[in-house]
């Protein structure tokens, strides 16, 4: 069975070895592999792993509701597993923790009364459940770690480890050998087809056929639809459904700004704001706000009335749009606007984990628009995304004249190079953006 390398293991190892460790709360969208990551990490880094699933065992919740005494909890929890619960030797996993508010609150007591224990928790639609049930996350007593879908870097590590090592060891911002670039582009297009849902990735890498890849993705989409009915308020379900299914239409427009009338004729923001927030809390969408001034921090300059909405995963977006794998892999004369949308979605997936905050986008009087602005610790970097080799467009130049950024990025399928502070980066290298920017000479230097 294919084993997908996940970068989150490095963060989990750092947490495990930390001297001032708190219980860890792992958050992220459904079906991205949170439960698998916790169990696999436990198997590789502890003598014992004890998993407690609050959805499968409702009796567990009764234990936590009856006492806040950690010693008593540990004694009674030991009756549910066949391994010892020993500090430093056993990883305690609380899965589907959203099903038990008392268990979520208990993380505070594990932090205060039993800090020697390694406790890790996660849950499906945790953000939604916390908000809906008005649950309290013990802020300051837990370490919150966000997990994302499988990235292209992780995909490449599994599909072609030699090529992955080549990219990892890049030292110069010069042209890649054509054979390397062609291989990267080929693997990247395969990634665009399957996206970052682990089961879909495994289906593709194990050559089970595109039909199986599409089935996996459709099953996940169907599960998301069931989640609407299970976790959302009845009055909100039709709006969530309509918003989610409008994503392909929203992104297929030349101007990808989110329009409520695309969801439903005559729709207004106040009717759908709660539904948008629900999808955000569920990790199913990412909202990218407009800014007219690239100031620090970007969050202070957001126009909350103007934004673009992207899917959490490019593979799910492709399947939601009913776009065949053959068109993505081979191209099509009619596949233009949506090719750009899929490219932007995939680039956002790559750069979001590398930034301090969610990227924004910039526009100016409807004459120019920069796809993303990235906030790194000391600078704001404008980004332009091109889906293929054609790189014509004036927006990045307009932005550069107006704000004189020291560094800029243009993603495309062209080769790697730098020119006066402009990083021309092949889309497959977007996961290495931070590393490449560090090597980029600033404009005018």
CSV table of N, CA and C in Angstrom, one decimal, residues 194-352:
chain,number,residue,atom,x,y,z
A,194,UNK,N,-6.1,14.7,-9.3
A,194,UNK,CA,-6.5,14.0,-8.0
A,194,UNK,C,-6.6,14.9,-6.8
A,195,UNK,N,-5.9,16.0,-6.8
A,195,UNK,CA,-5.9,16.9,-5.7
A,195,UNK,C,-5.2,16.3,-4.5
A,196,UNK,N,-5.5,16.8,-3.3
A,196,UNK,CA,-4.8,16.5,-2.1
A,196,UNK,C,-5.5,15.6,-1.1
A,197,UNK,N,-6.7,15.0,-1.5
A,197,UNK,CA,-7.3,14.1,-0.6
A,197,UNK,C,-6.6,12.8,-0.6
A,198,UNK,N,-6.1,12.3,0.5
A,198,UNK,CA,-5.2,11.1,0.5
A,198,UNK,C,-5.7,9.9,-0.2
A,199,UNK,N,-6.9,9.6,-0.1
A,199,UNK,CA,-7.4,8.4,-0.8
A,199,UNK,C,-7.4,8.5,-2.3
A,200,UNK,N,-7.7,9.8,-2.7
A,200,UNK,CA,-7.7,10.0,-4.2
A,200,UNK,C,-6.2,10.0,-4.7
A,201,UNK,N,-5.3,10.5,-3.9
A,201,UNK,CA,-3.9,10.5,-4.2
A,201,UNK,C,-3.4,9.0,-4.4
A,202,UNK,N,-3.8,8.2,-3.4
A,202,UNK,CA,-3.4,6.8,-3.4
A,202,UNK,C,-4.0,6.1,-4.6
A,203,UNK,N,-5.2,6.4,-4.9
A,203,UNK,CA,-5.9,5.7,-6.1
A,203,UNK,C,-5.1,6.0,-7.3
A,204,UNK,N,-4.6,7.3,-7.5
A,204,UNK,CA,-3.9,7.6,-8.7
A,204,UNK,C,-2.5,7.0,-8.7
A,205,UNK,N,-1.8,7.1,-7.6
A,205,UNK,CA,-0.4,6.6,-7.5
A,205,UNK,C,-0.3,5.1,-7.6
A,206,UNK,N,-1.4,4.4,-7.2
A,206,UNK,CA,-1.4,3.0,-7.3
A,206,UNK,C,-2.1,2.5,-8.6
A,207,UNK,N,-2.3,3.4,-9.5
A,207,UNK,CA,-2.8,3.1,-10.9
A,207,UNK,C,-4.1,2.4,-10.9
A,208,UNK,N,-5.0,2.8,-10.0
A,208,UNK,CA,-6.3,2.2,-10.0
A,208,UNK,C,-7.2,2.7,-11.1
A,209,UNK,N,-6.8,3.7,-11.8
A,209,UNK,CA,-7.6,4.2,-12.9
A,209,UNK,C,-8.3,5.5,-12.6
A,210,UNK,N,-8.5,6.4,-13.6
A,210,UNK,CA,-9.2,7.6,-13.3
A,210,UNK,C,-10.6,7.5,-12.8
A,211,UNK,N,-11.2,6.4,-13.3
A,211,UNK,CA,-12.6,6.1,-12.8
A,211,UNK,C,-12.7,6.0,-11.3
A,212,UNK,N,-11.6,5.3,-10.7
A,212,UNK,CA,-11.6,5.2,-9.2
A,212,UNK,C,-11.3,6.5,-8.6
A,213,UNK,N,-10.4,7.3,-9.2
A,213,UNK,CA,-10.0,8.6,-8.6
A,213,UNK,C,-11.3,9.4,-8.5
A,214,UNK,N,-12.1,9.5,-9.6
A,214,UNK,CA,-13.3,10.3,-9.6
A,214,UNK,C,-14.3,9.7,-8.6
A,215,UNK,N,-14.4,8.4,-8.5
A,215,UNK,CA,-15.3,7.8,-7.5
A,215,UNK,C,-15.0,8.3,-6.1
A,216,UNK,N,-13.7,8.2,-5.7
A,216,UNK,CA,-13.2,8.7,-4.4
A,216,UNK,C,-13.6,10.1,-4.2
A,217,UNK,N,-13.3,11.0,-5.2
A,217,UNK,CA,-13.6,12.4,-5.0
A,217,UNK,C,-15.1,12.6,-4.9
A,218,UNK,N,-15.9,11.9,-5.7
A,218,UNK,CA,-17.4,12.0,-5.6
A,218,UNK,C,-17.9,11.6,-4.3
A,219,UNK,N,-17.4,10.5,-3.8
A,219,UNK,CA,-17.8,10.0,-2.5
A,219,UNK,C,-17.5,11.1,-1.4
A,220,UNK,N,-16.4,11.8,-1.5
A,220,UNK,CA,-16.1,12.8,-0.5
A,220,UNK,C,-17.1,14.0,-0.7
A,221,UNK,N,-17.4,14.3,-1.9
A,221,UNK,CA,-18.4,15.4,-2.1
A,221,UNK,C,-19.7,15.0,-1.6
A,222,UNK,N,-20.1,13.8,-1.8
A,222,UNK,CA,-21.4,13.3,-1.3
A,222,UNK,C,-21.4,13.3,0.3
A,223,UNK,N,-20.3,13.0,0.9
A,223,UNK,CA,-20.1,13.0,2.3
A,223,UNK,C,-20.3,14.4,2.8
A,224,UNK,N,-19.7,15.4,2.1
A,224,UNK,CA,-19.8,16.8,2.5
A,224,UNK,C,-21.3,17.2,2.5
A,225,UNK,N,-22.0,16.8,1.4
A,225,UNK,CA,-23.4,17.1,1.4
A,225,UNK,C,-24.2,16.5,2.6
A,226,UNK,N,-23.9,15.3,3.0
A,226,UNK,CA,-24.5,14.7,4.2
A,226,UNK,C,-24.1,15.5,5.4
A,227,UNK,N,-22.9,16.1,5.5
A,227,UNK,CA,-22.5,16.9,6.6
A,227,UNK,C,-23.4,18.1,6.7
A,228,UNK,N,-23.8,18.7,5.6
A,228,UNK,CA,-24.6,19.9,5.6
A,228,UNK,C,-25.9,19.5,6.5
A,229,UNK,N,-26.5,18.4,6.2
A,229,UNK,CA,-27.7,18.0,6.8
A,229,UNK,C,-27.5,17.6,8.3
A,230,UNK,N,-26.3,17.1,8.6
A,230,UNK,CA,-26.0,16.6,9.9
A,230,UNK,C,-25.6,17.7,10.9
A,231,UNK,N,-24.8,18.7,10.4
A,231,UNK,CA,-24.2,19.6,11.3
A,231,UNK,C,-24.8,21.0,11.2
A,232,UNK,N,-25.5,21.4,10.1
A,232,UNK,CA,-26.0,22.7,9.9
A,232,UNK,C,-27.4,22.8,10.4
A,233,UNK,N,-27.8,24.0,10.7
A,233,UNK,CA,-29.2,24.3,11.1
A,233,UNK,C,-30.1,24.1,9.8
A,234,UNK,N,-31.3,23.5,10.0
A,234,UNK,CA,-32.1,23.2,8.9
A,234,UNK,C,-32.4,24.4,7.9
A,235,UNK,N,-32.6,25.6,8.5
A,235,UNK,CA,-32.8,26.8,7.6
A,235,UNK,C,-31.6,27.2,6.8
A,236,UNK,N,-30.4,26.7,7.2
A,236,UNK,CA,-29.2,27.1,6.5
A,236,UNK,C,-28.8,26.1,5.4
A,237,UNK,N,-29.3,24.9,5.5
A,237,UNK,CA,-28.8,23.8,4.6
A,237,UNK,C,-29.0,24.2,3.1
A,238,UNK,N,-30.1,24.7,2.6
A,238,UNK,CA,-30.2,25.0,1.2
A,238,UNK,C,-29.2,26.1,0.8
A,239,UNK,N,-28.9,27.0,1.6
A,239,UNK,CA,-27.9,28.1,1.3
A,239,UNK,C,-26.5,27.6,1.2
A,240,UNK,N,-26.2,26.7,2.2
A,240,UNK,CA,-24.8,26.1,2.2
A,240,UNK,C,-24.7,25.3,0.9
A,241,UNK,N,-25.7,24.5,0.6
A,241,UNK,CA,-25.7,23.7,-0.6
A,241,UNK,C,-25.5,24.6,-1.9
A,242,UNK,N,-26.3,25.6,-2.0
A,242,UNK,CA,-26.2,26.5,-3.1
A,242,UNK,C,-24.8,27.2,-3.3
A,243,UNK,N,-24.3,27.7,-2.1
A,243,UNK,CA,-23.0,28.3,-2.2
A,243,UNK,C,-21.9,27.4,-2.6
A,244,UNK,N,-21.9,26.2,-2.0
A,244,UNK,CA,-20.8,25.2,-2.3
A,244,UNK,C,-20.9,24.8,-3.8
A,245,UNK,N,-22.1,24.6,-4.3
A,245,UNK,CA,-22.2,24.2,-5.7
A,245,UNK,C,-22.1,25.3,-6.7
A,246,UNK,N,-22.0,26.5,-6.2
A,246,UNK,CA,-21.8,27.7,-7.1
A,246,UNK,C,-20.3,27.9,-7.4
A,247,UNK,N,-19.4,27.2,-6.6
A,247,UNK,CA,-18.0,27.5,-6.7
A,247,UNK,C,-17.5,27.5,-8.2
A,248,UNK,N,-17.7,26.4,-8.9
A,248,UNK,CA,-17.2,26.4,-10.3
A,248,UNK,C,-17.7,27.6,-11.1
A,249,UNK,N,-18.9,28.0,-11.0
A,249,UNK,CA,-19.4,29.1,-11.7
A,249,UNK,C,-18.8,30.4,-11.3
A,250,UNK,N,-18.5,30.5,-10.0
A,250,UNK,CA,-17.9,31.7,-9.5
A,250,UNK,C,-16.5,31.9,-10.0
A,251,UNK,N,-15.8,30.8,-10.1
A,251,UNK,CA,-14.4,30.8,-10.5
A,251,UNK,C,-14.2,30.8,-12.0
A,252,UNK,N,-15.2,30.4,-12.7
A,252,UNK,CA,-15.1,30.3,-14.2
A,252,UNK,C,-15.2,31.7,-14.8
A,253,UNK,N,-15.6,32.7,-14.0
A,253,UNK,CA,-15.7,34.1,-14.6
A,253,UNK,C,-14.3,34.6,-14.8
A,254,UNK,N,-14.2,35.5,-15.7
A,254,UNK,CA,-12.9,36.2,-15.9
A,254,UNK,C,-12.5,37.0,-14.7
A,255,UNK,N,-13.4,37.7,-14.1
A,255,UNK,CA,-13.2,38.3,-12.8
A,255,UNK,C,-13.8,37.4,-11.8
A,256,UNK,N,-12.9,36.8,-10.9
A,256,UNK,CA,-13.3,35.8,-10.0
A,256,UNK,C,-13.9,36.3,-8.7
A,257,UNK,N,-14.2,37.6,-8.6
A,257,UNK,CA,-14.8,38.1,-7.4
A,257,UNK,C,-16.2,37.4,-7.2
A,258,UNK,N,-16.4,37.1,-5.9
A,258,UNK,CA,-17.6,36.3,-5.5
A,258,UNK,C,-18.8,37.2,-5.7
A,259,UNK,N,-19.8,36.7,-6.4
A,259,UNK,CA,-21.1,37.4,-6.6
A,259,UNK,C,-22.2,36.6,-6.1
A,260,UNK,N,-23.0,37.2,-5.2
A,260,UNK,CA,-24.2,36.5,-4.7
A,260,UNK,C,-25.2,36.1,-5.7
A,261,UNK,N,-25.3,36.9,-6.8
A,261,UNK,CA,-26.3,36.7,-7.8
A,261,UNK,C,-26.0,35.4,-8.6
A,262,UNK,N,-24.7,35.0,-8.5
A,262,UNK,CA,-24.4,33.7,-9.2
A,262,UNK,C,-24.9,32.5,-8.4
A,263,UNK,N,-25.1,32.7,-7.1
A,263,UNK,CA,-25.6,31.7,-6.2
A,263,UNK,C,-27.1,31.6,-6.5
A,264,UNK,N,-27.8,32.7,-6.5
A,264,UNK,CA,-29.2,32.8,-6.7
A,264,UNK,C,-29.6,34.2,-7.1
A,265,UNK,N,-30.4,34.3,-8.1
A,265,UNK,CA,-30.9,35.6,-8.6
A,265,UNK,C,-31.5,36.4,-7.5
A,266,UNK,N,-31.0,37.6,-7.2
A,266,UNK,CA,-31.6,38.4,-6.2
A,266,UNK,C,-31.1,38.2,-4.8
A,267,UNK,N,-30.1,37.2,-4.7
A,267,UNK,CA,-29.5,36.9,-3.4
A,267,UNK,C,-28.8,38.1,-2.8
A,268,UNK,N,-28.8,38.2,-1.5
A,268,UNK,CA,-28.1,39.3,-0.8
A,268,UNK,C,-27.1,38.8,0.2
A,269,UNK,N,-26.1,39.6,0.5
A,269,UNK,CA,-25.1,39.1,1.4
A,269,UNK,C,-25.6,38.7,2.8
A,270,UNK,N,-26.5,39.5,3.3
A,270,UNK,CA,-27.0,39.2,4.7
A,270,UNK,C,-27.7,37.8,4.8
A,271,UNK,N,-28.2,37.3,3.6
A,271,UNK,CA,-28.9,36.0,3.6
A,271,UNK,C,-27.9,34.9,3.6
A,272,UNK,N,-26.7,35.1,3.1
A,272,UNK,CA,-25.7,34.0,2.9
A,272,UNK,C,-24.5,34.1,3.7
A,273,UNK,N,-24.3,35.2,4.5
A,273,UNK,CA,-23.0,35.3,5.2
A,273,UNK,C,-22.8,34.2,6.2
A,274,UNK,N,-23.9,33.8,6.9
A,274,UNK,CA,-23.7,32.7,7.9
A,274,UNK,C,-23.4,31.4,7.2
A,275,UNK,N,-23.9,31.2,6.0
A,275,UNK,CA,-23.6,29.9,5.2
A,275,UNK,C,-22.1,30.0,4.8
A,276,UNK,N,-21.7,31.1,4.3
A,276,UNK,CA,-20.2,31.2,4.0
A,276,UNK,C,-19.3,30.9,5.2
A,277,UNK,N,-19.7,31.5,6.3
A,277,UNK,CA,-18.9,31.3,7.5
A,277,UNK,C,-18.9,29.8,7.9
A,278,UNK,N,-20.1,29.1,7.7
A,278,UNK,CA,-20.1,27.7,8.0
A,278,UNK,C,-19.1,26.9,7.1
A,279,UNK,N,-19.1,27.2,5.8
A,279,UNK,CA,-18.2,26.5,4.9
A,279,UNK,C,-16.7,26.8,5.3
A,280,UNK,N,-16.5,28.0,5.7
A,280,UNK,CA,-15.1,28.4,6.2
A,280,UNK,C,-14.7,27.6,7.4
A,281,UNK,N,-15.6,27.6,8.4
A,281,UNK,CA,-15.4,26.9,9.6
A,281,UNK,C,-15.2,25.4,9.4
A,282,UNK,N,-15.8,24.9,8.4
A,282,UNK,CA,-15.7,23.4,8.0
A,282,UNK,C,-14.4,23.2,7.3
A,283,UNK,N,-13.7,24.2,6.9
A,283,UNK,CA,-12.5,24.1,6.1
A,283,UNK,C,-12.7,23.7,4.6
A,284,UNK,N,-13.9,23.9,4.1
A,284,UNK,CA,-14.2,23.5,2.8
A,284,UNK,C,-13.9,24.6,1.8
A,285,UNK,N,-13.9,25.8,2.2
A,285,UNK,CA,-13.6,26.9,1.3
A,285,UNK,C,-12.5,27.8,2.0
A,286,UNK,N,-11.8,28.6,1.1
A,286,UNK,CA,-10.9,29.6,1.6
A,286,UNK,C,-11.3,30.9,0.9
A,287,UNK,N,-11.5,31.9,1.8
A,287,UNK,CA,-11.9,33.2,1.3
A,287,UNK,C,-10.7,34.2,1.2
A,288,UNK,N,-10.6,34.8,0.1
A,288,UNK,CA,-9.4,35.7,-0.2
A,288,UNK,C,-10.0,37.1,-0.4
A,289,UNK,N,-9.7,38.0,0.5
A,289,UNK,CA,-10.3,39.3,0.5
A,289,UNK,C,-9.5,40.3,-0.3
A,290,UNK,N,-10.2,41.3,-0.8
A,290,UNK,CA,-9.6,42.4,-1.6
A,290,UNK,C,-9.0,43.4,-0.7
A,291,UNK,N,-7.8,43.9,-1.1
A,291,UNK,CA,-7.2,45.1,-0.4
A,291,UNK,C,-6.9,46.1,-1.5
A,292,UNK,N,-7.1,47.4,-1.2
A,292,UNK,CA,-6.7,48.4,-2.2
A,292,UNK,C,-5.3,49.0,-1.8
A,293,UNK,N,-4.9,48.7,-0.6
A,293,UNK,CA,-3.5,49.2,-0.2
A,293,UNK,C,-2.8,48.0,0.4
A,294,UNK,N,-1.6,47.7,0.0
A,294,UNK,CA,-0.8,46.6,0.5
A,294,UNK,C,0.0,47.0,1.8
A,295,UNK,N,-0.8,47.3,2.9
A,295,UNK,CA,-0.1,47.7,4.1
A,295,UNK,C,0.1,46.5,5.0
A,296,UNK,N,0.9,46.7,6.0
A,296,UNK,CA,1.1,45.7,7.1
A,296,UNK,C,0.3,46.0,8.3
A,297,UNK,N,-0.4,45.0,8.9
A,297,UNK,CA,-0.7,43.7,8.3
A,297,UNK,C,-1.8,43.8,7.3
A,298,UNK,N,-1.8,42.9,6.3
A,298,UNK,CA,-2.8,42.9,5.3
A,298,UNK,C,-4.2,42.8,5.8
A,299,UNK,N,-4.4,42.1,7.0
A,299,UNK,CA,-5.7,41.9,7.5
A,299,UNK,C,-6.4,43.2,7.9
A,300,UNK,N,-5.5,44.2,8.2
A,300,UNK,CA,-6.1,45.5,8.6
A,300,UNK,C,-6.6,46.3,7.4
A,301,UNK,N,-6.3,45.9,6.2
A,301,UNK,CA,-6.7,46.6,5.0
A,301,UNK,C,-7.7,45.8,4.1
A,302,UNK,N,-8.3,44.8,4.7
A,302,UNK,CA,-9.3,44.0,3.9
A,302,UNK,C,-10.6,44.7,3.7
A,303,UNK,N,-11.1,44.6,2.5
A,303,UNK,CA,-12.5,45.0,2.2
A,303,UNK,C,-13.4,43.8,2.3
A,304,UNK,N,-14.1,43.7,3.4
A,304,UNK,CA,-14.9,42.5,3.7
A,304,UNK,C,-16.0,42.3,2.8
A,305,UNK,N,-16.3,43.3,2.0
A,305,UNK,CA,-17.5,43.1,1.0
A,305,UNK,C,-17.0,42.6,-0.3
A,306,UNK,N,-15.7,42.5,-0.5
A,306,UNK,CA,-15.2,42.1,-1.8
A,306,UNK,C,-14.2,40.9,-1.6
A,307,UNK,N,-14.5,39.8,-2.1
A,307,UNK,CA,-13.6,38.6,-1.9
A,307,UNK,C,-13.8,37.6,-3.0
A,308,UNK,N,-12.8,36.7,-3.1
A,308,UNK,CA,-12.9,35.5,-4.0
A,308,UNK,C,-13.0,34.3,-3.1
A,309,UNK,N,-13.7,33.2,-3.5
A,309,UNK,CA,-13.8,32.0,-2.8
A,309,UNK,C,-13.2,30.8,-3.6
A,310,UNK,N,-12.3,30.1,-2.9
A,310,UNK,CA,-11.7,28.9,-3.5
A,310,UNK,C,-12.1,27.7,-2.7
A,311,UNK,N,-12.0,26.6,-3.4
A,311,UNK,CA,-12.2,25.3,-2.7
A,311,UNK,C,-11.0,24.9,-1.9
A,312,UNK,N,-11.2,24.0,-0.9
A,312,UNK,CA,-10.1,23.6,-0.1
A,312,UNK,C,-9.1,22.7,-0.8
A,313,UNK,N,-9.6,22.2,-2.0
A,313,UNK,CA,-8.8,21.2,-2.7
A,313,UNK,C,-9.1,21.3,-4.2
A,314,UNK,N,-8.0,21.3,-5.0
A,314,UNK,CA,-8.2,21.5,-6.5
A,314,UNK,C,-8.8,20.2,-7.1
A,315,UNK,N,-8.6,19.0,-6.5
A,315,UNK,CA,-9.2,17.8,-7.0
A,315,UNK,C,-10.7,17.8,-6.8
A,316,UNK,N,-11.1,18.2,-5.6
A,316,UNK,CA,-12.5,18.3,-5.3
A,316,UNK,C,-13.2,19.4,-6.2
A,317,UNK,N,-12.5,20.5,-6.4
A,317,UNK,CA,-13.1,21.5,-7.3
A,317,UNK,C,-13.2,21.0,-8.7
A,318,UNK,N,-12.3,20.3,-9.2
A,318,UNK,CA,-12.4,19.7,-10.6
A,318,UNK,C,-13.6,18.7,-10.6
A,319,UNK,N,-13.7,17.9,-9.6
A,319,UNK,CA,-14.9,17.0,-9.6
A,319,UNK,C,-16.2,17.7,-9.5
A,320,UNK,N,-16.2,18.7,-8.6
A,320,UNK,CA,-17.4,19.5,-8.4
A,320,UNK,C,-17.9,20.1,-9.7
A,321,UNK,N,-16.9,20.5,-10.5
A,321,UNK,CA,-17.2,21.2,-11.8
A,321,UNK,C,-17.5,20.1,-12.9
A,322,UNK,N,-17.4,18.9,-12.6
A,322,UNK,CA,-17.6,17.8,-13.5
A,322,UNK,C,-16.6,17.9,-14.7
A,323,UNK,N,-15.4,18.3,-14.4
A,323,UNK,CA,-14.4,18.4,-15.5
A,323,UNK,C,-13.6,17.1,-15.6
A,324,UNK,N,-13.5,16.6,-16.7
A,324,UNK,CA,-12.9,15.3,-16.9
A,324,UNK,C,-11.4,15.4,-16.7
A,325,UNK,N,-10.8,14.3,-16.2
A,325,UNK,CA,-9.3,14.3,-16.1
A,325,UNK,C,-8.6,14.4,-17.4
A,326,UNK,N,-9.2,13.9,-18.5
A,326,UNK,CA,-8.6,14.0,-19.8
A,326,UNK,C,-8.3,15.4,-20.3
A,327,UNK,N,-9.3,16.3,-20.0
A,327,UNK,CA,-9.2,17.7,-20.4
A,327,UNK,C,-8.1,18.4,-19.6
A,328,UNK,N,-7.9,18.1,-18.3
A,328,UNK,CA,-6.8,18.7,-17.5
A,328,UNK,C,-5.5,18.2,-18.0
A,329,UNK,N,-5.4,16.9,-18.3
A,329,UNK,CA,-4.1,16.3,-18.7
A,329,UNK,C,-3.7,16.7,-20.1
A,330,UNK,N,-4.7,16.8,-21.0
A,330,UNK,CA,-4.4,17.0,-22.4
A,330,UNK,C,-4.7,18.4,-22.9
A,331,UNK,N,-5.6,19.2,-22.2
A,331,UNK,CA,-5.9,20.5,-22.7
A,331,UNK,C,-7.1,20.4,-23.7
A,332,UNK,N,-7.7,21.6,-23.9
A,332,UNK,CA,-8.9,21.6,-24.8
A,332,UNK,C,-9.1,23.1,-25.1
A,333,UNK,N,-9.5,23.3,-26.4
A,333,UNK,CA,-9.7,24.7,-26.8
A,333,UNK,C,-10.7,25.5,-26.0
A,334,UNK,N,-11.7,24.8,-25.4
A,334,UNK,CA,-12.8,25.4,-24.6
A,334,UNK,C,-12.4,25.5,-23.1
A,335,UNK,N,-11.3,24.9,-22.8
A,335,UNK,CA,-10.8,24.9,-21.4
A,335,UNK,C,-9.9,26.1,-21.1
A,336,UNK,N,-10.4,27.2,-20.9
A,336,UNK,CA,-9.6,28.4,-20.8
A,336,UNK,C,-9.8,29.1,-19.4
A,337,UNK,N,-11.0,29.7,-19.2
A,337,UNK,CA,-11.2,30.4,-18.0
A,337,UNK,C,-11.0,29.5,-16.8
A,338,UNK,N,-11.6,28.3,-16.9
A,338,UNK,CA,-11.6,27.4,-15.8
A,338,UNK,C,-10.2,26.8,-15.5
A,339,UNK,N,-9.4,26.7,-16.6
A,339,UNK,CA,-8.0,26.3,-16.4
A,339,UNK,C,-7.3,27.3,-15.5
A,340,UNK,N,-7.6,28.6,-15.7
A,340,UNK,CA,-7.0,29.6,-14.8
A,340,UNK,C,-7.5,29.5,-13.4
A,341,UNK,N,-8.8,29.2,-13.3
A,341,UNK,CA,-9.3,29.0,-11.9
A,341,UNK,C,-8.7,27.9,-11.2
A,342,UNK,N,-8.5,26.8,-11.9
A,342,UNK,CA,-7.9,25.6,-11.2
A,342,UNK,C,-6.5,25.9,-10.9
A,343,UNK,N,-5.8,26.6,-11.7
A,343,UNK,CA,-4.4,27.0,-11.4
A,343,UNK,C,-4.3,27.8,-10.2
A,344,UNK,N,-5.2,28.8,-10.1
A,344,UNK,CA,-5.2,29.7,-8.9
A,344,UNK,C,-5.5,28.9,-7.6
A,345,UNK,N,-6.5,28.0,-7.7
A,345,UNK,CA,-6.9,27.2,-6.6
A,345,UNK,C,-5.7,26.4,-6.1
A,346,UNK,N,-5.0,25.8,-7.0
A,346,UNK,CA,-3.8,24.9,-6.7
A,346,UNK,C,-2.7,25.7,-6.1
A,347,UNK,N,-2.4,26.9,-6.7
A,347,UNK,CA,-1.4,27.8,-6.1
A,347,UNK,C,-1.7,28.2,-4.7
A,348,UNK,N,-3.0,28.6,-4.5
A,348,UNK,CA,-3.4,29.0,-3.1
A,348,UNK,C,-3.2,27.8,-2.2
A,349,UNK,N,-3.5,26.6,-2.6
A,349,UNK,CA,-3.2,25.5,-1.7
A,349,UNK,C,-1.7,25.4,-1.3
A,350,UNK,N,-0.9,25.7,-2.3
A,350,UNK,CA,0.6,25.6,-2.0
A,350,UNK,C,1.1,26.7,-1.1
A,351,UNK,N,0.6,27.9,-1.3
A,351,UNK,CA,1.2,29.1,-0.6
A,351,UNK,C,0.5,29.3,0.7
A,352,UNK,N,-0.7,28.9,0.9
A,352,UNK,CA,-1.4,29.1,2.2
A,352,UNK,C,-0.6,28.6,3.4
